[in-house]
């Protein structure tokens, strides 16, 4: 068996390991963050279970840290008190970004992790099976329920040789994105192997597993080897280490070979993480903003890499450079060894260890300017500036370009000094910002500010339906398009009526009012509809506006699950049907519930032209029950 198969088979609850079939796996650990956590815990609370049933559950505060009104601060109180009540570790604001902190302090080889954030596979760097999911799935995992997924294909990404100077782990994953694109990983686990692995430290591996999310992959995983052991030992967690390797005769469904010696510094151009070019191709382009940090490339080693470059230099006067460490541990360590002093001397703006600019929580770039970021996503407008020009690159390329004021290939800057940072023998371990679960929690009173509104639910699936196409969109529409984030909208994550006013607001601000006045309707999407984040708000808020069905050429995994969980029926249509469907046309689904109950497809017809169409639902028996009940919460309550 390969590593992925070993991880799945040791957690298998139902199904078998044939790609394409639905399986269920048991979940050892969960993580939530504040932007998805409020919903996840409201959902968990509704299940009426006294305490989490996982081995470990952690609630992180890292996204909504900008407190421009009462909303985020109130949500933090809600999350802290609910964690205390239900036996959940609580990582306080300031302690760092969930994925970095989880890798440092909790990730365990051989275990499973389900997180309400799409970059949860970051922990796959330590040999875990880590998967991103909607909040409701995470709530169910906390309740001890298994997680259902389609058995993925396993892709062997074989890394051979050694990285050259100026080339980093970021360039490896950008190369994978260049070759496979943002939908190349859908239905797959990316398993890394080959002799190139032995030189890659766990933080470097995390750069790769983190951005597996941008491939649409179910997860990404590395074996647990000597590097993993060294990392856990340095984190004072040697007892958590176990070896996990693929068998010598392990088979894979697909193979990708990357010769590390041949890689060059790469960069993802606006506005998709797979729009990858060689840095050389865009060299010289003036840059106005450089951001180092986010949940990827914000480890101690990444920050040291940047600090080494910045030392004895000044940030170009036209550039605003921000540094957001991934964790308090990383910030503490660069402070102790004076790398922070080098960063400050160079003229960087040092931000708190949180998501910050990555999710438009401040630092929106200037109009028309190029912003160079070490982040994982550059979806249009995500930075907070309309028509933004965000490029994604390594911390080396970012730091060098911050000095020169233009996109610059770092190769000539790192000659002799090497581009690698060795794993420290000891990380600074201080878990005092992680509040452990209480022994006696029955007296805890959950604090609920006025922004926390009850979760809306819909009724059972309609027997028949006539509905208008409220919006038709193209390929690769992201959850940032469907339910935008940013400093203004994110504080409404625990208030569905308020946040629903922003559904599709970047693509068509009239969407919420048109949906409401039509009494709901249908959305038509292209390929890979709903790629990107795990935010279930991209399903709950449209459901609240009355959206009943999404007809698309194909769906991203997490978003499709979220649609089903909240009773929106995802239907796939072939390209010619997609082409024929027009915005504002009225569609009739004469036997909707019956079709879902009894057949693999759903018939519908254009009310004006009379043309009939067929769409596939591809639902498993379990998913059919969810859709017929009008969502998973209705079904859970019934049970
Ligand atoms: C993101 O990177 O888009 C987020 C914000 O972390 C999301 C979660 C969310 O929307 O709260 C994700 O990646 O799942
Ligand atoms: Fe936070 Fe950005 Fe990472 Fe999402 S991708 S968890 S917003 S840092």
XYZ file of C-alpha atoms and ligand atoms in Angstrom:
661
model
C 0.000 0.000 0.000
C 0.955 3.612 -0.448
C 0.869 6.086 2.456
C -2.598 7.411 1.573
C -4.060 3.900 1.419
C -2.484 3.042 4.774
C -3.966 6.141 6.372
C -7.394 5.421 4.911
C -7.456 1.717 5.635
C -6.558 2.234 9.299
C -9.529 4.622 9.603
C -12.005 2.976 7.262
C -15.539 2.757 8.679
C -17.367 1.767 5.506
C -16.764 1.217 1.803
C -13.625 -0.065 0.143
C -10.569 1.507 -1.388
C -11.783 1.589 -4.999
C -11.405 5.129 -6.425
C -14.766 6.755 -7.138
C -16.717 4.868 -4.448
C -18.055 6.537 -1.332
C -16.146 5.647 1.807
C -16.399 6.752 5.426
C -13.395 7.297 7.687
C -13.086 7.942 11.409
C -11.665 11.292 12.436
C -9.076 11.624 15.213
C -8.643 15.401 15.300
C -10.605 18.452 14.194
C -9.708 22.084 13.740
C -11.851 25.132 13.166
C -11.008 28.778 12.676
C -13.081 31.775 13.710
C -14.572 32.617 10.290
C -16.042 29.129 9.848
C -16.050 28.145 13.518
C -19.053 30.127 14.707
C -21.346 28.192 12.336
C -19.604 24.875 13.062
C -20.137 25.264 16.819
C -23.747 26.452 16.427
C -24.270 23.272 14.412
C -22.463 21.150 16.992
C -24.528 22.721 19.765
C -27.735 21.850 17.897
C -26.732 18.169 18.086
C -27.093 18.209 21.883
C -23.907 16.270 22.669
C -22.238 17.127 26.020
C -18.607 16.912 24.891
C -16.540 16.403 21.742
C -15.842 12.762 20.947
C -12.588 13.218 19.040
C -9.102 12.549 20.355
C -8.407 16.264 19.991
C -10.338 19.307 18.776
C -8.878 22.793 18.483
C -10.593 26.123 17.848
C -8.315 28.826 16.419
C -8.776 32.593 16.211
C -6.810 33.797 13.224
C -9.026 35.169 10.446
C -11.299 37.796 12.002
C -8.719 39.563 14.097
C -9.399 43.105 12.846
C -11.851 44.491 15.370
C -13.450 47.521 13.745
C -16.742 46.892 15.543
C -18.098 44.590 18.216
C -18.751 41.663 15.862
C -15.396 39.874 15.727
C -14.631 40.469 19.394
C -18.037 39.052 20.339
C -17.445 36.026 18.119
C -14.099 35.427 19.863
C -15.918 35.371 23.229
C -18.510 32.972 21.847
C -15.806 30.673 20.521
C -13.760 30.748 23.725
C -16.732 29.978 25.968
C -18.126 27.291 23.702
C -14.672 25.647 23.562
C -14.578 25.619 27.354
C -18.029 24.064 27.473
C -17.412 21.214 25.052
C -13.836 20.103 25.751
C -12.061 21.912 22.930
C -8.575 23.466 22.967
C -8.768 27.201 22.284
C -5.915 28.944 20.485
C -6.220 32.608 21.429
C -5.982 35.505 18.969
C -2.291 36.282 18.590
C -1.191 32.663 18.830
C -1.062 32.224 15.083
C -2.737 30.820 12.001
C -4.490 27.486 12.474
C -2.459 25.537 9.923
C 0.955 26.686 11.153
C 0.102 26.209 14.808
C -1.550 22.857 14.234
C 1.507 21.542 12.417
C 3.826 22.793 15.154
C 1.847 21.644 18.172
C -0.710 18.969 17.289
C -0.214 17.206 13.936
C 0.440 13.505 14.451
C 1.693 10.999 11.863
C -0.793 8.218 11.165
C -3.853 10.144 12.377
C -6.725 11.860 10.552
C -7.622 15.546 10.816
C -10.774 17.233 9.523
C -10.723 21.036 9.471
C -13.249 23.693 8.517
C -10.694 25.360 6.309
C -9.572 24.308 2.861
C -5.868 24.445 3.723
C -6.183 21.807 6.458
C -4.056 19.397 4.300
C -1.110 21.534 5.460
C -0.772 18.951 8.275
C -0.209 16.243 5.661
C 3.420 17.405 5.825
C 3.684 15.424 9.072
C 2.244 12.208 7.641
C -1.378 12.728 8.603
C -4.439 12.438 6.438
C -5.711 16.008 6.770
C -8.817 17.104 4.882
C -10.712 20.392 4.561
C -14.497 20.314 4.868
C -17.525 22.436 5.619
C -18.300 23.352 9.218
C -21.201 20.935 9.465
C -18.998 17.985 8.526
C -16.498 19.084 11.141
C -19.308 19.444 13.705
C -20.395 15.880 12.930
C -16.809 14.661 13.306
C -16.682 16.362 16.726
C -19.855 14.428 17.532
C -17.961 11.220 16.754
C -19.519 10.619 13.335
C -17.336 9.412 10.454
C -16.508 11.630 7.489
C -17.818 10.562 4.077
C -15.862 11.160 0.925
C -15.374 9.678 -2.501
C -12.330 7.378 -2.421
C -9.730 9.487 -4.233
C -7.195 8.343 -6.758
C -3.685 8.498 -5.358
C -1.136 10.430 -7.419
C 2.525 9.753 -6.787
C 4.437 13.013 -7.088
C 7.993 11.825 -7.329
C 10.585 14.429 -6.436
C 14.082 13.639 -7.628
C 17.401 15.374 -6.990
C 18.005 18.600 -5.068
C 16.768 22.180 -5.273
C 19.244 24.679 -6.636
C 20.109 28.019 -5.037
C 17.234 30.461 -5.202
C 14.662 27.733 -5.695
C 12.390 26.733 -2.812
C 9.510 24.451 -1.868
C 7.128 27.135 -3.144
C 8.520 26.636 -6.630
C 7.848 22.890 -6.367
C 4.155 23.357 -5.698
C 3.894 26.148 -8.285
C 5.349 23.692 -10.792
C 2.711 21.103 -9.836
C 0.027 23.798 -10.278
C 1.484 24.812 -13.628
C 1.250 21.242 -14.869
C -2.048 20.124 -13.337
C -4.057 23.403 -12.998
C -6.585 24.378 -10.324
C -8.791 21.444 -11.145
C -6.033 18.875 -11.711
C -6.258 17.507 -8.185
C -10.037 17.075 -7.935
C -10.844 13.586 -6.621
C -7.179 12.895 -5.867
C -4.716 12.626 -3.020
C -1.265 13.903 -3.906
C 1.317 11.670 -2.256
C 4.902 12.883 -2.353
C 7.819 10.500 -2.652
C 11.176 10.030 -4.369
C 14.758 10.673 -3.298
C 14.190 14.449 -3.316
C 12.235 14.065 -0.105
C 15.106 13.412 2.218
C 16.308 17.004 2.023
C 12.902 18.601 2.495
C 12.094 19.661 6.056
C 8.565 19.417 7.447
C 7.931 23.210 7.144
C 9.038 23.009 3.483
C 6.763 20.007 2.941
C 3.908 22.028 4.462
C 4.340 24.674 1.753
C 3.553 21.900 -0.712
C 0.686 20.188 1.128
C -0.904 23.548 1.958
C -1.181 24.558 -1.687
C -2.484 21.162 -2.706
C -5.782 22.877 -1.891
C -5.210 25.073 -4.955
C -5.118 21.914 -7.106
C -8.570 21.047 -5.796
C -7.043 17.897 -4.275
C -8.821 16.036 -1.488
C -5.552 16.003 0.407
C -1.768 15.948 0.066
C 0.496 13.773 2.127
C 4.154 13.075 2.841
C 5.472 9.925 4.497
C 6.543 10.167 8.128
C 10.322 9.698 8.076
C 13.517 10.977 9.684
C 12.629 14.568 8.736
C 9.291 14.189 10.519
C 11.056 12.739 13.524
C 13.543 15.621 13.634
C 10.714 18.163 13.398
C 8.651 16.602 16.161
C 11.730 16.220 18.343
C 12.546 19.909 17.884
C 8.933 20.676 18.860
C 9.434 18.578 22.040
C 6.936 16.048 20.699
C 9.119 13.068 19.903
C 6.553 10.780 21.544
C 4.097 11.737 18.768
C 6.349 10.330 16.037
C 5.708 7.052 14.286
C 7.154 5.967 10.983
C 4.767 5.799 8.033
C 6.112 4.836 4.637
C 4.780 3.453 1.390
C 5.520 -0.237 0.826
C 8.335 -0.913 -1.643
C 5.828 -2.354 -4.120
C 3.138 0.288 -3.544
C 0.994 1.112 -6.544
C -0.417 4.485 -7.581
C -3.200 5.593 -9.925
C -1.063 8.278 -11.552
C 2.494 9.571 -11.447
C 4.064 12.998 -11.812
C 7.851 13.357 -11.800
C 9.540 16.595 -10.827
C 13.292 16.942 -11.219
C 14.204 19.410 -8.519
C 17.579 20.291 -10.100
C 15.772 21.579 -13.165
C 13.321 23.853 -11.348
C 13.569 27.611 -11.566
C 11.974 30.323 -9.425
C 8.311 30.447 -10.431
C 5.472 32.892 -9.925
C 1.675 32.657 -10.291
C 0.433 35.672 -12.238
C -3.017 37.292 -11.760
C -5.563 36.007 -11.011
C -5.308 32.262 -10.577
C -2.778 30.122 -8.681
C -2.221 28.014 -11.812
C -1.281 30.924 -14.053
C 2.349 30.035 -13.398
C 5.334 31.546 -15.215
C 9.069 31.636 -14.678
C 10.032 34.682 -12.600
C 12.381 35.592 -15.471
C 9.368 36.048 -17.774
C 7.911 38.865 -15.674
C 11.149 40.246 -14.271
C 11.371 44.031 -14.070
C 7.685 44.656 -13.485
C 7.312 47.447 -10.873
C 5.867 46.330 -7.549
C 4.053 48.502 -5.001
C 3.287 45.957 -2.314
C 5.039 42.827 -1.039
C 3.410 40.618 1.604
C 5.298 37.802 3.297
C 3.251 35.471 5.462
C -0.216 33.807 5.483
C -0.686 30.143 6.426
C 1.867 29.156 3.783
C 5.490 30.410 3.784
C 5.204 31.963 7.220
C 7.229 29.425 9.196
C 10.371 30.299 11.116
C 12.472 29.109 8.168
C 10.501 31.197 5.660
C 10.907 34.320 7.753
C 14.633 33.669 8.194
C 14.966 33.250 4.442
C 13.409 36.693 3.970
C 15.385 38.240 6.846
C 18.703 37.043 5.405
C 17.914 38.839 2.171
C 16.624 42.002 3.865
C 19.631 42.302 6.173
C 21.699 45.384 5.360
C 19.185 46.492 2.710
C 16.259 48.889 2.667
C 12.813 48.277 1.272
C 12.374 50.227 -1.960
C 10.604 53.565 -1.290
C 7.723 52.648 -3.627
C 7.086 49.348 -1.868
C 5.052 48.608 1.227
C 6.418 45.363 2.707
C 4.383 43.491 5.299
C 5.437 40.478 7.325
C 2.820 38.324 9.038
C 4.377 35.417 10.907
C 2.406 32.193 10.781
C 2.602 31.632 14.484
C 3.602 33.175 17.763
C 6.338 30.546 17.907
C 7.818 31.790 14.613
C 7.511 35.431 15.737
C 9.115 34.642 19.067
C 12.028 32.857 17.444
C 12.819 35.569 14.892
C 12.666 38.042 17.766
C 15.116 36.073 19.886
C 17.699 35.586 17.173
C 17.411 39.227 16.008
C 16.151 38.400 12.496
C 13.161 40.577 13.374
C 15.553 43.474 13.940
C 16.890 42.964 10.398
C 13.349 42.906 9.054
C 12.428 46.088 10.929
C 15.664 47.841 9.930
C 14.885 47.124 6.308
C 11.574 48.980 6.698
C 8.999 46.202 6.842
C 5.600 46.634 8.450
C 5.243 43.857 10.998
C 1.709 42.511 11.435
C 0.296 40.128 14.021
C 0.430 36.357 13.394
C -2.932 36.044 11.602
C -4.373 35.654 8.102
C -4.534 39.430 7.591
C -3.893 40.541 4.003
C -4.501 37.039 2.614
C -8.204 37.334 3.238
C -8.514 41.084 2.723
C -8.401 41.822 6.461
C -6.474 45.008 5.838
C -3.586 45.802 3.465
C -5.681 46.029 0.304
C -3.157 47.042 -2.389
C -3.277 50.362 -4.291
C -5.369 50.633 -7.460
C -3.711 49.173 -10.516
C -0.574 48.164 -8.607
C 1.229 44.844 -8.586
C 1.157 43.106 -5.215
C 3.637 40.272 -4.703
C 2.625 37.771 -2.052
C 3.945 34.528 -0.646
C 0.329 33.431 -0.146
C -1.629 30.611 -1.757
C -4.495 32.376 -3.545
C -4.729 35.331 -5.910
C -8.379 35.047 -6.890
C -9.732 38.293 -8.385
C -10.518 40.955 -5.790
C -9.677 38.724 -2.808
C -7.089 41.257 -1.631
C -9.840 43.827 -1.123
C -8.994 45.941 -4.203
C -11.091 45.586 -7.341
C -9.088 44.548 -10.424
C -6.111 43.704 -8.247
C -2.891 42.295 -9.703
C -1.688 39.752 -7.179
C 1.305 37.520 -7.939
C 2.236 34.511 -5.773
C 5.884 33.609 -5.208
C 8.458 32.320 -2.715
C 9.681 34.384 0.245
C 13.032 34.706 -1.534
C 11.535 36.236 -4.662
C 9.313 38.424 -2.477
C 12.132 39.727 -0.274
C 14.467 40.455 -3.180
C 11.717 42.225 -5.105
C 10.828 44.327 -2.034
C 14.353 45.726 -2.152
C 14.582 46.307 -5.892
C 10.997 47.573 -6.268
C 10.419 45.288 -9.230
C 9.868 41.591 -9.745
C 13.332 40.084 -9.487
C 14.681 36.564 -9.906
C 16.380 35.773 -6.576
C 18.996 33.441 -8.083
C 21.768 36.023 -8.202
C 21.058 37.194 -4.675
C 21.537 33.915 -2.906
C 24.762 32.765 -4.554
C 27.091 31.279 -2.016
C 24.823 31.681 0.937
C 22.324 28.997 -0.103
C 18.582 29.235 -0.128
C 17.937 26.734 2.605
C 17.362 27.199 6.287
C 18.195 24.185 8.398
C 15.614 22.924 10.817
C 16.403 24.347 14.260
C 17.374 21.762 16.842
C 14.816 23.206 19.200
C 11.797 25.350 18.527
C 10.668 27.708 21.284
C 7.799 25.830 22.840
C 5.303 27.874 24.833
C 1.689 26.743 24.702
C 0.428 29.341 27.143
C -1.780 30.938 24.469
C -3.603 27.637 23.979
C -6.318 27.236 26.599
C -6.752 23.513 27.335
C -10.215 22.001 27.886
C -11.692 22.437 31.368
C -12.080 19.482 33.694
C -15.473 20.694 34.903
C -17.379 22.515 32.206
C -21.008 22.267 33.266
C -21.007 25.787 34.764
C -19.668 27.489 31.635
C -22.065 30.049 30.197
C -21.694 30.505 26.450
C -21.460 34.212 25.611
C -23.502 35.233 22.562
C -23.203 38.746 21.203
C -25.995 40.307 19.134
C -24.253 39.359 15.867
C -24.829 35.654 16.471
C -28.037 34.704 14.738
C -29.685 31.278 14.625
C -28.912 29.010 11.700
C -31.561 29.070 8.965
C -32.844 25.773 7.569
C -35.037 25.000 4.573
C -37.911 22.529 4.281
C -37.853 19.179 2.479
C -37.052 19.069 -1.253
C -39.967 20.221 -3.426
C -41.844 17.520 -5.360
C -41.819 19.858 -8.359
C -40.327 23.262 -8.966
C -40.497 26.118 -11.435
C -37.584 28.466 -10.979
C -35.724 31.195 -12.817
C -32.007 31.143 -13.647
C -30.934 34.037 -11.449
C -27.304 34.011 -12.582
C -25.124 32.262 -15.121
C -21.361 32.241 -14.499
C -18.297 30.771 -16.235
C -15.563 28.264 -15.296
C -13.588 28.113 -12.021
C -15.907 30.418 -10.104
C -14.519 30.552 -6.564
C -16.246 30.668 -3.211
C -14.695 34.154 -2.974
C -16.938 35.041 -5.946
C -20.003 33.389 -4.412
C -19.560 34.633 -0.859
C -16.816 37.236 -0.728
C -14.659 37.713 2.390
C -12.669 40.819 3.367
C -12.723 43.171 6.332
C -16.283 44.398 5.707
C -18.074 41.103 5.084
C -16.152 38.620 7.279
C -17.509 40.008 10.565
C -20.969 38.864 9.431
C -20.015 35.170 9.343
C -22.264 34.372 12.331
C -25.193 36.352 10.890
C -26.616 34.693 7.772
C -29.421 37.213 7.094
C -26.855 40.048 7.049
C -24.121 38.227 5.089
C -26.590 36.992 2.460
C -26.814 40.578 1.177
C -23.317 40.088 -0.264
C -23.821 36.836 -2.184
C -22.150 37.225 -5.624
C -21.696 40.927 -4.803
C -18.442 41.167 -6.766
C -19.879 39.566 -9.908
C -23.397 41.002 -9.730
C -24.433 43.193 -6.795
C -28.098 42.857 -7.797
C -28.051 39.098 -7.163
C -29.511 39.083 -3.605
C -32.393 41.420 -4.457
C -33.134 39.627 -7.747
C -33.063 36.240 -6.019
C -35.385 37.427 -3.288
C -37.879 39.088 -5.600
C -37.994 35.978 -7.808
C -38.735 33.909 -4.706
C -35.448 32.041 -5.144
C -34.195 30.185 -8.201
C -31.329 28.422 -9.910
C -27.653 29.276 -10.534
C -25.791 28.012 -13.608
C -22.031 27.442 -13.356
C -19.205 26.179 -15.567
C -16.395 23.784 -14.656
C -14.981 23.481 -11.128
C -17.819 25.556 -9.677
C -17.080 26.609 -6.066
C -13.316 26.057 -6.071
C -11.269 27.472 -3.219
C -12.354 27.790 0.345
C -14.419 25.536 2.582
C -16.746 28.332 3.715
C -20.218 26.835 3.986
C -21.590 30.381 3.887
C -21.252 30.028 0.103
C -24.056 27.451 0.411
C -26.034 28.639 3.468
C -26.406 32.240 2.297
C -27.646 31.331 -1.229
C -29.991 28.796 0.419
C -31.289 31.597 2.627
C -31.952 33.644 -0.548
C -33.991 30.751 -1.958
C -31.477 29.145 -4.328
C -32.622 25.544 -4.758
C -30.423 24.120 -7.503
C -27.002 24.761 -9.041
C -26.562 23.427 -12.574
C -22.861 23.253 -13.437
C -20.454 21.459 -15.752
C -18.539 20.221 -12.674
C -18.102 21.074 -8.994
C -15.251 21.471 -6.527
C -15.378 18.798 -3.822
C -15.866 20.811 -0.630
C -18.392 23.195 -2.124
C -20.477 20.381 -3.590
C -20.598 18.746 -0.129
C -21.610 22.077 1.401
C -24.416 22.552 -1.145
C -25.761 19.093 -0.336
C -25.427 19.685 3.409
C -27.649 22.758 3.141
C -30.185 21.305 0.752
C -29.131 22.921 -2.521
C -29.167 20.285 -5.247
C -25.930 20.210 -7.318
C -26.658 18.936 -10.823
C -24.092 18.423 -13.558
C -24.890 19.229 -17.169
C -22.876 18.637 -20.342
C -21.297 21.588 -22.192
C -24.080 21.881 -24.802
C -26.765 22.136 -22.119
C -24.657 24.707 -20.257
C -24.441 26.718 -23.498
C -28.196 26.540 -24.041
C -29.161 27.733 -20.554
C -29.662 31.485 -20.406
C -29.851 33.832 -17.449
C -33.466 34.823 -16.592
C -34.951 31.824 -18.404
C -37.592 29.937 -16.435
C -37.013 26.208 -15.826
C -39.533 23.634 -14.745
C -38.493 20.522 -12.790
C -41.772 18.586 -12.927
C -40.726 15.548 -10.878
C -37.805 16.854 -8.875
C -38.050 14.824 -5.647
C -39.120 11.670 -7.498
C -36.156 11.951 -9.882
C -33.746 12.371 -6.960
C -35.356 9.447 -5.159
C -35.532 7.055 -8.059
C -33.183 7.845 -10.892
C -29.607 8.984 -11.511
C -30.755 12.084 -13.380
C -33.213 14.960 -13.106
C -35.399 16.082 -16.027
C -36.170 19.723 -16.567
C -37.577 21.913 -19.280
C -37.320 25.489 -20.452
C -40.794 26.920 -19.842
C -40.591 29.297 -22.840
C -39.027 27.093 -25.502
C -40.331 23.745 -24.251
C -36.896 22.161 -24.795
C -36.226 19.407 -22.246
C -32.893 18.620 -20.650
C -31.391 15.993 -18.405
C -28.892 16.592 -15.614
C -26.994 14.077 -13.466
C -27.080 14.344 -9.692
C -24.387 11.731 -8.918
C -25.637 11.488 -5.319
C -24.872 8.498 -3.124
C -27.812 6.962 -1.258
C -26.736 8.884 1.854
C -26.613 12.160 -0.063
C -30.043 11.522 -1.613
C -31.505 11.318 1.883
C -29.846 14.595 2.823
C -31.172 16.404 -0.258
C -34.682 14.979 0.137
C -34.737 16.101 3.790
C -33.715 19.639 2.761
C -30.261 19.414 4.305
C -28.137 17.469 6.733
C -29.268 19.301 9.865
C -32.901 18.324 9.188
C -31.784 14.722 8.834
C -29.604 14.785 11.966
C -32.458 16.335 13.987
C -34.816 13.628 12.777
C -32.383 10.974 13.995
C -9.608 31.113 2.626
O -8.392 31.014 2.532
O -10.344 31.393 1.679
C -10.237 30.877 3.994
C -10.764 32.185 4.457
O -9.259 30.444 4.902
C -11.330 29.812 3.817
C -12.167 29.612 4.990
C -13.202 30.675 5.164
O -13.758 31.173 4.192
O -13.474 31.027 6.330
C -10.800 28.448 3.391
O -9.762 28.370 2.790
O -11.489 27.444 3.604
Fe -5.935 32.289 6.394
Fe -5.231 32.852 3.916
Fe -4.532 30.578 4.976
Fe -7.085 30.987 4.365
S -5.374 30.864 2.937
S -6.274 30.094 6.262
S -7.240 33.188 4.821
S -3.872 32.613 5.641
